[in-house]
C-alpha positions as semicolon CSV with decimal commas, in nm:
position;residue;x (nm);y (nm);z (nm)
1;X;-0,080;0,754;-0,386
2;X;0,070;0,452;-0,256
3;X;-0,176;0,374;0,034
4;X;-0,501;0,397;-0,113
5;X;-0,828;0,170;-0,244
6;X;-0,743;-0,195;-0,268
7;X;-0,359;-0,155;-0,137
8;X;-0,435;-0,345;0,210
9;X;-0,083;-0,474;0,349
10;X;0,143;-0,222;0,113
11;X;0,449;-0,253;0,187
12;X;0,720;0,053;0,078
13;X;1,083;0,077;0,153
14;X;1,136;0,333;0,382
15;X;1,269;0,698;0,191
16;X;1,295;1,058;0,226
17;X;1,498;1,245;0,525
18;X;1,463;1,014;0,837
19;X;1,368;1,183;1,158
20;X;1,677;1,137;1,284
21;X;1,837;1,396;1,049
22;X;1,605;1,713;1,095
23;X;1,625;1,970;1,316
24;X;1,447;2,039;1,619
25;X;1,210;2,254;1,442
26;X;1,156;2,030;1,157
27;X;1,072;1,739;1,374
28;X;0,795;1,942;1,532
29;X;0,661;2,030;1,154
30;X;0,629;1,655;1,092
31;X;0,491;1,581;1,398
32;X;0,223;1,864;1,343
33;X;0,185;1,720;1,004
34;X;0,061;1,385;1,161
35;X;-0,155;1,521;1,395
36;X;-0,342;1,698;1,108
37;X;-0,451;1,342;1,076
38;X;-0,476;1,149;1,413
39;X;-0,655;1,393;1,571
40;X;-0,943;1,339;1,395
41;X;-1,006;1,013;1,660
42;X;-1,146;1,044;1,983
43;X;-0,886;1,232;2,228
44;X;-0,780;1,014;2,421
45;X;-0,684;0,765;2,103
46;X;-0,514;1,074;1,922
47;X;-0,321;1,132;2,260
48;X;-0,235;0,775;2,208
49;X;-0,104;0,738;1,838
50;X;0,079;1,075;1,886
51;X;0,280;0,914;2,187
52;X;0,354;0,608;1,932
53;X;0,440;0,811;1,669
54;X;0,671;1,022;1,869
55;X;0,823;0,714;2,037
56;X;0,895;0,617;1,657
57;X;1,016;0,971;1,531
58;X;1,395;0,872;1,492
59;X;1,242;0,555;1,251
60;X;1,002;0,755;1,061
61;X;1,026;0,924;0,696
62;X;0,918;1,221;0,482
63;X;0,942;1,291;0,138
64;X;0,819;1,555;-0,035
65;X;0,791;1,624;-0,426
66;X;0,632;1,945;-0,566
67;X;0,630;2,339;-0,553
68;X;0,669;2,549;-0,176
69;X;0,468;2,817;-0,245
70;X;0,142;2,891;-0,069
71;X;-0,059;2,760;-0,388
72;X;0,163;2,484;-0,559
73;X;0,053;2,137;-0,601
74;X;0,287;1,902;-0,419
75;X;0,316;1,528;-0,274
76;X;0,373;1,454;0,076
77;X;0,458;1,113;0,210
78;X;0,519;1,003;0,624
79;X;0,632;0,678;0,658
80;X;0,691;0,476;1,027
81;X;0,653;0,147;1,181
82;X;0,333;0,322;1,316
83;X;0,176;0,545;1,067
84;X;0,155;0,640;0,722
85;X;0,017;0,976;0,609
86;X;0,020;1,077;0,245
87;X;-0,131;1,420;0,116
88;X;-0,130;1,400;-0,290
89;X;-0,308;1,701;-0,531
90;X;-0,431;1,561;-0,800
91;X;-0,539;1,705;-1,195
92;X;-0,943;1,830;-1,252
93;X;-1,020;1,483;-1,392
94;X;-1,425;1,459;-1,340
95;X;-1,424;1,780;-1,080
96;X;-1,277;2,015;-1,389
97;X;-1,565;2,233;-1,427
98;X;-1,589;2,286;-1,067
99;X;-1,297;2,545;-1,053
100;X;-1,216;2,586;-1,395
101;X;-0,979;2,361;-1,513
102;X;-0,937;2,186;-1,832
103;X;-0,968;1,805;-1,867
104;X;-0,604;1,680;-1,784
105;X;-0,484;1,993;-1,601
106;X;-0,171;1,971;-1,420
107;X;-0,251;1,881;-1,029
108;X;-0,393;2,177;-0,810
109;X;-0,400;2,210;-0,452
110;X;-0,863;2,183;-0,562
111;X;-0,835;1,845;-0,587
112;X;-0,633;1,688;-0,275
113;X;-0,623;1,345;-0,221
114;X;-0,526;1,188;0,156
115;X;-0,509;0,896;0,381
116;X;-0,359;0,792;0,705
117;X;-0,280;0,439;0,733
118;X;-0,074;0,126;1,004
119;X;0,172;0,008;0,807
120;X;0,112;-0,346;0,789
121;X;-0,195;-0,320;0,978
122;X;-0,509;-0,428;0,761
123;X;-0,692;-0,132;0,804
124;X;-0,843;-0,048;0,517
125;X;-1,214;-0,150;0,452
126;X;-1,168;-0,515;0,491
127;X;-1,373;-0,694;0,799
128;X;-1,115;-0,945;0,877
129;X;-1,284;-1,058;1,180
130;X;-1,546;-1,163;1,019
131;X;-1,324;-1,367;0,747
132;X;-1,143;-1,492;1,039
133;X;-1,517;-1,645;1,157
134;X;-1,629;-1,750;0,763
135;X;-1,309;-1,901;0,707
136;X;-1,166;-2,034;1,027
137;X;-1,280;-2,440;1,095
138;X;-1,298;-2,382;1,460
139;X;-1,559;-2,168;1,425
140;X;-1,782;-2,344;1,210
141;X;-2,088;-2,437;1,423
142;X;-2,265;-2,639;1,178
């Protein structure tokens, strides 16, 4: 995964099929795809973020690396100005008793790994209003 602990501010260069090149159909797929993920806010902020990331459709990308069938592993990437959704399966590693694997197994749809990120956007885990306050003189009250 490209997006996830301690990777605040990634930056990737844009790859994959841009939205401007699939189909009619496909472009609903992806859109589905990212909905998986932004409706998981309140409504009426999901409503919003799917109006961005429509808005942003012709300057967003997917890649996708792995198997098509109903139970192969696989990597999924969506990449815009606005969001970034990534879906990775991942080997056993500690879960391997847990379904049967063996230490170092190849990756399994078991063991998913996923994240939805803004580009750009410092939004993961860090308080940066508060560093703003710690670490900004014109807030220092003492």
């Amino acid at each position: 995964m490209k997006a996830g602990t301690f990777s605040d501010n990634a930056v990737q260069a844009y790859e994959g099929l841009s939205g401007d090149g699939l189909s009619a159909a496909q472009k609903k797929k992806l859109l589905a795809v990212v909905e998986v993920f932004v409706s998981r806010a309140k409504a009426d902020v999901a409503r919003t973020k799917m109006a961005e990331v429509s808005r942003h459709l012709a300057d967003t990308y997917v890649t996708w690396a792995g198997g098509i069938a109903d139970d192969s592993a696989f990597y999924v990437h969506v990449h815009s100005p606005v969001v970034w959704v990534e879906v990775d399966c991942q080997g056993p590693g500690p879960l391997t008793g847990a379904y049967g694997a063996t230490q170092g197994g190849d990756p399994t749809q078991l063991h998913v790994h996923s994240v939805i990120r803004t580009p750009n956007g410092n939004d993961y885990g860090r308080e940066l209003l508060r560093q703003h306050y710690l670490t900004s003189p014109h807030h220092n009250r003492s």
